[in-house]
Coordinates of C-alpha atoms in Angstrom, one line a residue:
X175 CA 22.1 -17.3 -104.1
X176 CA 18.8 -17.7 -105.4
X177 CA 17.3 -15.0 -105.2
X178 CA 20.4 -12.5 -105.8
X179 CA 19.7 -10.7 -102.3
X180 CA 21.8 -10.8 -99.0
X181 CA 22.5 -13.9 -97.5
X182 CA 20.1 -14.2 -94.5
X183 CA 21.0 -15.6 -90.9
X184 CA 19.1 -18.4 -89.3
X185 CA 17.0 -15.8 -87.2
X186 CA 15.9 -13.7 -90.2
X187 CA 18.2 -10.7 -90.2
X188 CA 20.6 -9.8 -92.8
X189 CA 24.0 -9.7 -92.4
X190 CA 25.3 -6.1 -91.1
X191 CA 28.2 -6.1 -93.0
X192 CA 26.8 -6.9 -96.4
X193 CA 24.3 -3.9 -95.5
X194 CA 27.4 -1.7 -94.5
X195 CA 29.2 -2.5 -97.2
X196 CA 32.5 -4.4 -97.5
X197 CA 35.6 -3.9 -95.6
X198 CA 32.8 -2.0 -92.9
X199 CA 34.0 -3.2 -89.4
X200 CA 30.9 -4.3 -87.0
X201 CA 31.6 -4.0 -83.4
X202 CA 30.4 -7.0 -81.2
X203 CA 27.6 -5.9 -78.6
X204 CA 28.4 -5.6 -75.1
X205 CA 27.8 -8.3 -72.8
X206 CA 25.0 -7.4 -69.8
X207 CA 26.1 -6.2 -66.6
X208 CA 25.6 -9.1 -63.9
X209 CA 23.2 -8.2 -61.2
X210 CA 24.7 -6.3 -58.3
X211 CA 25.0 -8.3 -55.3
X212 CA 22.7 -7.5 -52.4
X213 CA 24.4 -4.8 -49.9
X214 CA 24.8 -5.9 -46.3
X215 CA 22.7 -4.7 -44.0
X216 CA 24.0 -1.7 -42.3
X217 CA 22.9 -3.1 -38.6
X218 CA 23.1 -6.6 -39.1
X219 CA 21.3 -8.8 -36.4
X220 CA 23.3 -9.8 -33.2
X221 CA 23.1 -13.4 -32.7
X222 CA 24.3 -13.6 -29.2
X223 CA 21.4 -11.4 -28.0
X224 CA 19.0 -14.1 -28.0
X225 CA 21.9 -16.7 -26.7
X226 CA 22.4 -14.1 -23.5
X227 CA 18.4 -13.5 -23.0
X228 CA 18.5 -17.8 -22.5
X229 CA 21.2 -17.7 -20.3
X230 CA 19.9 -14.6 -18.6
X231 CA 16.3 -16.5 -17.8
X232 CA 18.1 -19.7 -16.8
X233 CA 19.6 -17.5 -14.3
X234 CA 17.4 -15.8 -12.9
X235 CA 14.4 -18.4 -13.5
X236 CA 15.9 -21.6 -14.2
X237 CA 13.9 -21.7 -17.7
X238 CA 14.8 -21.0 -20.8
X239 CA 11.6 -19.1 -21.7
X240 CA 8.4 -17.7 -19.9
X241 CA 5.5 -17.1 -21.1
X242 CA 3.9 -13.7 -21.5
X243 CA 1.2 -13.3 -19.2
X244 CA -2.4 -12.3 -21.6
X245 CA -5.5 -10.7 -20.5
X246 CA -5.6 -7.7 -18.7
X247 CA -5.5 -9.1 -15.0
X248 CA -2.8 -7.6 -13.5
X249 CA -0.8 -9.6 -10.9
X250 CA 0.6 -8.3 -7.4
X251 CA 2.8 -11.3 -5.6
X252 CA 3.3 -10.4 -1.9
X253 CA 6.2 -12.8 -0.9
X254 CA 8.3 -12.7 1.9
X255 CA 8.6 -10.2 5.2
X256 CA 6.6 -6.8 4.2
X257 CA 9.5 -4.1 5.0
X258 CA 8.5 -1.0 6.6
X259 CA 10.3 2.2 7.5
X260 CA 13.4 0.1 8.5
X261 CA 15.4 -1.8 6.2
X262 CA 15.7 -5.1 6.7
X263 CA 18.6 -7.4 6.3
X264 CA 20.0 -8.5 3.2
X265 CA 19.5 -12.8 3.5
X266 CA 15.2 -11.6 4.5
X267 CA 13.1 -11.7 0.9
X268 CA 11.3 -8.8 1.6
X269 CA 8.5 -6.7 0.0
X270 CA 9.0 -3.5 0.1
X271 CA 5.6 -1.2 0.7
X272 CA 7.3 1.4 -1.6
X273 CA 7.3 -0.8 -4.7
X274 CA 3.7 -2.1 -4.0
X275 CA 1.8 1.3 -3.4
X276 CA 2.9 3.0 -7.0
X277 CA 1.9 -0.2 -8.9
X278 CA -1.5 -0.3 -7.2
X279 CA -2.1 3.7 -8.2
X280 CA -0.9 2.6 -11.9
X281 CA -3.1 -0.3 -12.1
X282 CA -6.2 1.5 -10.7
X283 CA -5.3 4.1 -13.1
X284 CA -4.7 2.0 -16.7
X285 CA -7.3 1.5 -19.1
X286 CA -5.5 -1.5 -19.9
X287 CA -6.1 -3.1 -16.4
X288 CA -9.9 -4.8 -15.6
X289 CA -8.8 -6.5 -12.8
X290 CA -6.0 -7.1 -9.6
X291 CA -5.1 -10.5 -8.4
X292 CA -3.1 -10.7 -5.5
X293 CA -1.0 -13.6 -4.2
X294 CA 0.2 -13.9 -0.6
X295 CA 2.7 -15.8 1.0
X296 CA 4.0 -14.1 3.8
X297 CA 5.0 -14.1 7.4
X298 CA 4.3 -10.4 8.2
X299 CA 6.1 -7.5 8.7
X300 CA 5.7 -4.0 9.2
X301 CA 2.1 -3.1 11.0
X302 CA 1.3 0.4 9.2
X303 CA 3.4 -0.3 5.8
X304 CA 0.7 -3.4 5.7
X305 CA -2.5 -1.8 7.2
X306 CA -1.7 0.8 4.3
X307 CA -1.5 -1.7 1.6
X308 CA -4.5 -3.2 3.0
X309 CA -6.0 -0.1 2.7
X310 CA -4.9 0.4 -1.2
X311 CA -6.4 -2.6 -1.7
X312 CA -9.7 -2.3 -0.1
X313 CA -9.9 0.9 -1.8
X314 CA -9.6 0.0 -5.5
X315 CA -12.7 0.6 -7.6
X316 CA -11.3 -2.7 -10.0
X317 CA -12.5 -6.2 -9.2
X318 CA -9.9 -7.5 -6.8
X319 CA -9.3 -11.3 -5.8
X320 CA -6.7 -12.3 -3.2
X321 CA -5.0 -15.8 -3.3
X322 CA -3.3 -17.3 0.0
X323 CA -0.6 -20.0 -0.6
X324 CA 1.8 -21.4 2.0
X325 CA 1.0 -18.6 4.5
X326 CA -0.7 -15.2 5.1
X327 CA 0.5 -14.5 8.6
X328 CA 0.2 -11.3 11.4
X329 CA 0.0 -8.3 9.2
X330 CA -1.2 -10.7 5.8
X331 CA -4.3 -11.4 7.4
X332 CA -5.5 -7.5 6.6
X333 CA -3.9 -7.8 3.4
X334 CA -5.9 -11.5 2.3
X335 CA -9.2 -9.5 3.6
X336 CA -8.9 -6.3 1.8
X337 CA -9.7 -7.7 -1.6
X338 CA -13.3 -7.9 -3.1
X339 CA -13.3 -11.9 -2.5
X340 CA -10.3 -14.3 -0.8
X341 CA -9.5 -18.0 -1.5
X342 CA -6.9 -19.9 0.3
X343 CA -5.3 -23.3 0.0
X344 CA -6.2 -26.4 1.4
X345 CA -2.8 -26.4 3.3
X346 CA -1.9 -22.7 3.9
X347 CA -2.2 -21.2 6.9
X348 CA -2.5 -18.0 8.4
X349 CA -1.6 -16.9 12.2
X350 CA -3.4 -14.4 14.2
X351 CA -1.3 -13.0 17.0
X352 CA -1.1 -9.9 18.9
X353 CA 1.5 -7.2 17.1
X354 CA 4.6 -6.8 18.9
X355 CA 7.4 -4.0 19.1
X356 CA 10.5 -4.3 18.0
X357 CA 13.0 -1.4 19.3
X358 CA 12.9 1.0 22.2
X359 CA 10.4 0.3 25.1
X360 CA 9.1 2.9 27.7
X361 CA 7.5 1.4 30.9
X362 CA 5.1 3.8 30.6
X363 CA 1.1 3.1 30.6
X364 CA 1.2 5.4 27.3
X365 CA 3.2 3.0 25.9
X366 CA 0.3 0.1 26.2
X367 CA -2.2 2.0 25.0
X368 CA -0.2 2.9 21.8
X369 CA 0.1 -0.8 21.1
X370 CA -3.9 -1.3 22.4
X371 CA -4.8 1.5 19.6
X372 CA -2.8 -0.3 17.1
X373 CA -4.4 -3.6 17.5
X374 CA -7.8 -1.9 17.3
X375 CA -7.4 -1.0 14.2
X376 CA -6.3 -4.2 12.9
X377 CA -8.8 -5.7 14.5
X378 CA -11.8 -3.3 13.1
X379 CA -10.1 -3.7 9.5
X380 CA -10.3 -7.4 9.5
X381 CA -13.9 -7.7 11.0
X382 CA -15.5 -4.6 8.2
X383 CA -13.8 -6.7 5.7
X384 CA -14.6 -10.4 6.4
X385 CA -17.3 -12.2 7.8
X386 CA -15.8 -13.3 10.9
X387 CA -17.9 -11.7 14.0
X388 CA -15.3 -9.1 16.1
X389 CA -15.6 -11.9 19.1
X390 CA -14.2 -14.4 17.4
X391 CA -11.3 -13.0 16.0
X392 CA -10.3 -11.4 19.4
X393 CA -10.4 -15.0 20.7
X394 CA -8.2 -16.5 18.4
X395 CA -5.8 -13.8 18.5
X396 CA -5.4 -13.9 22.5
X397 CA -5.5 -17.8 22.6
X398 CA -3.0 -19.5 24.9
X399 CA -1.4 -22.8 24.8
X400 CA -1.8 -23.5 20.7
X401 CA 1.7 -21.6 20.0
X402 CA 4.4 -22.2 21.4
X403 CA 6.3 -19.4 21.7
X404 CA 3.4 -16.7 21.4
X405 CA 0.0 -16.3 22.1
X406 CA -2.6 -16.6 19.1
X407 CA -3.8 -19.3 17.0
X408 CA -2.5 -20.8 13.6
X409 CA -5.5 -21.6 11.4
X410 CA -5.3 -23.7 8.8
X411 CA -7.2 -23.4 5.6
X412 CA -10.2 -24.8 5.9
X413 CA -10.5 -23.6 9.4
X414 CA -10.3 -19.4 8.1
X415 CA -12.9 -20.3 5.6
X416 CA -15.4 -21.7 9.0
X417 CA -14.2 -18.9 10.8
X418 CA -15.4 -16.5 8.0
X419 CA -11.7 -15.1 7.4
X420 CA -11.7 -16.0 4.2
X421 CA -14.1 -16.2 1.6
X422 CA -14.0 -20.0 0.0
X423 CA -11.3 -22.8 -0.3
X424 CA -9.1 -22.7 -3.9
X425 CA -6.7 -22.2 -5.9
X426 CA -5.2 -20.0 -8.3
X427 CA -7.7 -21.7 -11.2
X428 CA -10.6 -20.8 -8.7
X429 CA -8.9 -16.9 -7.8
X430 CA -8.7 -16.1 -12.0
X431 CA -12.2 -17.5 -12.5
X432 CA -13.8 -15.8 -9.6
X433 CA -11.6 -12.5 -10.9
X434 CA -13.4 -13.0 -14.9
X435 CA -16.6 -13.2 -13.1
X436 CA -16.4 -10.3 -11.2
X437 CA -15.0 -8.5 -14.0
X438 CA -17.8 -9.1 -16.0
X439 CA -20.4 -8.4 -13.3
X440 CA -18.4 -4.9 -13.8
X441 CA -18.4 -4.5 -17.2
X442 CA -22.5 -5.3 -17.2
X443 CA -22.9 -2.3 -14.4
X444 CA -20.9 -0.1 -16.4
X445 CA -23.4 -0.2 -19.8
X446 CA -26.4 0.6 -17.8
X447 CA -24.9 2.7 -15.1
X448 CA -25.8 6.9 -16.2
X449 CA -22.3 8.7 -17.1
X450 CA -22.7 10.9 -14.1
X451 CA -23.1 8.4 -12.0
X452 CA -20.4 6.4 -12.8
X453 CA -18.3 9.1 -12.4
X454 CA -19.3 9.6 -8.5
X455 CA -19.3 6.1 -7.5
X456 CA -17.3 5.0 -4.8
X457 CA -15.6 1.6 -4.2
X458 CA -18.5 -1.1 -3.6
X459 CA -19.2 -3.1 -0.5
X460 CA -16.0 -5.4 0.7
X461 CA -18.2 -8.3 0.4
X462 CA -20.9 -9.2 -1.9
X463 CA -24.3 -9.2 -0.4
X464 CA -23.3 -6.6 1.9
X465 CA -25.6 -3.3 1.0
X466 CA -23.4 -0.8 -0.5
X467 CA -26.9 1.9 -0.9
X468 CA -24.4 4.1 2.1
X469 CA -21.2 3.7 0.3
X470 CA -22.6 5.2 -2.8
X471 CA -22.9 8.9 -4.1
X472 CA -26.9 8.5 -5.2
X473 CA -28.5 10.9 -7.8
X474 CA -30.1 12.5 -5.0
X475 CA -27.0 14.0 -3.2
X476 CA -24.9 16.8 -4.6
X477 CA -21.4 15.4 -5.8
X478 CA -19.0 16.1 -3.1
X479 CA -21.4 15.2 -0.5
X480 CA -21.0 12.7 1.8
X481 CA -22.9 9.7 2.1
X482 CA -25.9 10.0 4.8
X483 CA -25.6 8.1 8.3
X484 CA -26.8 4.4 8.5
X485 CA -25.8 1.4 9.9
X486 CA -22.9 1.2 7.3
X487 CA -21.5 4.5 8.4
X488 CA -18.5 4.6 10.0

C-alpha cells in the first residue's frame, strides 16, 4: 500500500476486520424483513348481493335497474279497485285505503316533501274508503297535482278533483254513474234515502272542487241509453276537460311542470307571509281564482276562530 494505512473498500469504509484486529470474526448483517402482506378484510364484500338485487328487479320489474326518483315531489299511484272495509279477492289489483291514508299524513308532515303528485287509473271501489281519500287530498296544505291515465272511474272522479289542479289524457276516460250496493238489501224507503244521502255527497264534493255546474254533473250521471249495462255517461278526455271536470288536457310532463310551478308559487308566499300567519293558514281554495279571503284565519280573528259566513261558507 501506498500510503501504509487500511486498505479501503470501493465505497470509502475500511475494512472491519483490519480495524478489529486479525482473527476478529465479523458477523454478516441481517437481511430486511419483507413487507407483511395485506390482512383480509374481516367482512369481505358479498358478490352475489348485487347478482340477486338484478334478478330480484327483473322479477319484480322486468329491468335490471330503476332509477331513483330526485326532487322532492312525492308520488301517490292509485291503481286498480280502491278496497274498502271488505277484502277483496286475491286475482283484483286493489288499493288499499289503509296504505294510502298514513303516506298522505307522512308526506304532509316531511320537511323533505314540497309537493304530491297523484296518478289515477282506476275503476272504483269502495264509496267512503274513496270519499275519505278524496278528502285527504283536498285537505293537504302541499301543492297537489292529480294525473288521470287509462281511467278515473265511479269513486276516482272525487279522487281526480280533490287535488289543487287535474290533467287527464287525451284517451282516458272517466265514468260517472250512480253508486250501487253490493250486499244485503232492505225494501225499505230508509234504505233509498241512505243511498240518496250518499250520492249527495259525492255529488257536492265533485261540484266544490271542479268547475263543472251541480246540473251538469247530475245529468251525466243519470243519463240513459250511452251505457250499456248502467245508467251514466263515459266521458272521454277532452270531453271532462269541456265539462269542467278536469282542469286541462296532459300528461305526466304537463302534471310535474304544473306541480314545480305551484310549488314555487308556494315557496314565494311563504318569504313574505308573517310567521303567525303562516302558522294559522288553512288549505287554499280547490281551484285557483277561486277567493280563498273565507277559508283563511285573517290577522283580524283570534286563532282558533272560525272563519266568518260568506258565500264560501259551507
Amino acid at each position: 500500500m501506498a500510503y501504509g494505512g487500511p486498505p479501503v473498500w470501493a465505497y470509502g469504509f475500511a475494512d472491519p476486520a483490519q480495524e478489529n484486529g486479525p482473527g476478529t470474526s465479523v458477523e454478516a448483517p441481517e437481511p430486511a424483513e419483507a413487507p407483511a402482506a395485506p390482512s383480509p378484510p374481516e367482512n369481505p364484500p358479498d358478490r352475489t348481493q348485487g347478482a340477486e338485487d338484478i334478478l330480484s328487479a327483473l322479477r319484480a320489474l322486468g329491468t335490471p335497474a330503476v332509477p331513483k326518483a330526485g326532487g322532492r315531489i312525492f308520488t301517490l299511484p292509485i291503481i286498480g279497485q280502491i278496497e274498502g272495509h271488505i277484502a277483496l279477492p286475491p286475482q283484483n289489483k286493489t288499493t288499499k285505503y289503509e296504505h294510502i291514508i298514513p303516506q298522505l299524513v307522512a308526506a304532509e308532515e316531511s320537511p323533505d316533501v314540497d309537493g304530491v303528485l297523484i296518478i289515477l287509473n282506476t275503476v272504483g271501489g269502495d264509496v267512503e274508503a274513496g270519499l275519505a281519500i278524496a278528502e285527504m287530498i283536498a285537505s293537504l296544505t302541499k301543492p297537489t297535482v292529480a294525473l288521470v291515465l287509462g281511467g278515473g272511474h265511479s269513486i276516482g272522479v272525487p279522487i281526480a278533483v280533490a287535488a289543487r289542479y287535474s290533467f287527464i289524457a287525451e284517451t282516458a276516460t272517466m265514468t260517472i254513474h250512480p253508486i250501487r250496493l253490493n250486499g244485503l238489501v232492505i225494501g225499505v224507503p230508509q234504505t233509498f234515502e241512505y243511498i240518496d244521502k250518499m250520492q249527495e255527497r259525492i255529488i257536492r264534493f265533485v261540484v266544490k272542487h271542479s268547475r263543472i255546474d251541480e246540473g251538469t254533473f247530475r245529468s251525466l250521471m243519470f243519463k240513459t241509453g250511452e251505457l250499456t249495462r248502467d245508467v251514466g255517461t263515459n266521458v272521454v278526455g277532452e270531453d271532462a276537460v269541456r265539462y269542467g271536470l278536469i282542469d286541462a288536457l296532459g300528461g305526466l310532463g304537463d302534471a310535474l311542470g304544473k306541480l314545480k310551478a305551484l310549488i314555487a308559487e308556494a315557496r314565494e308566499q311563504a318569504a313574505w307571509m308573517p310567521e303567525a300567519e303562516a302558522g294559522r293558514r288553512l288549505p287554499p281554495s280547490p281551484r285557483p281564482g277561486v277567493p280563498d279571503c273565507a277559508r283563511s284565519a285573517g290577522p283580524d280573528r283570534a286563532p282558533g276562530e272560525g272563519p266568518p259566513a260568506g258565500p264560501y261558507v259551507q
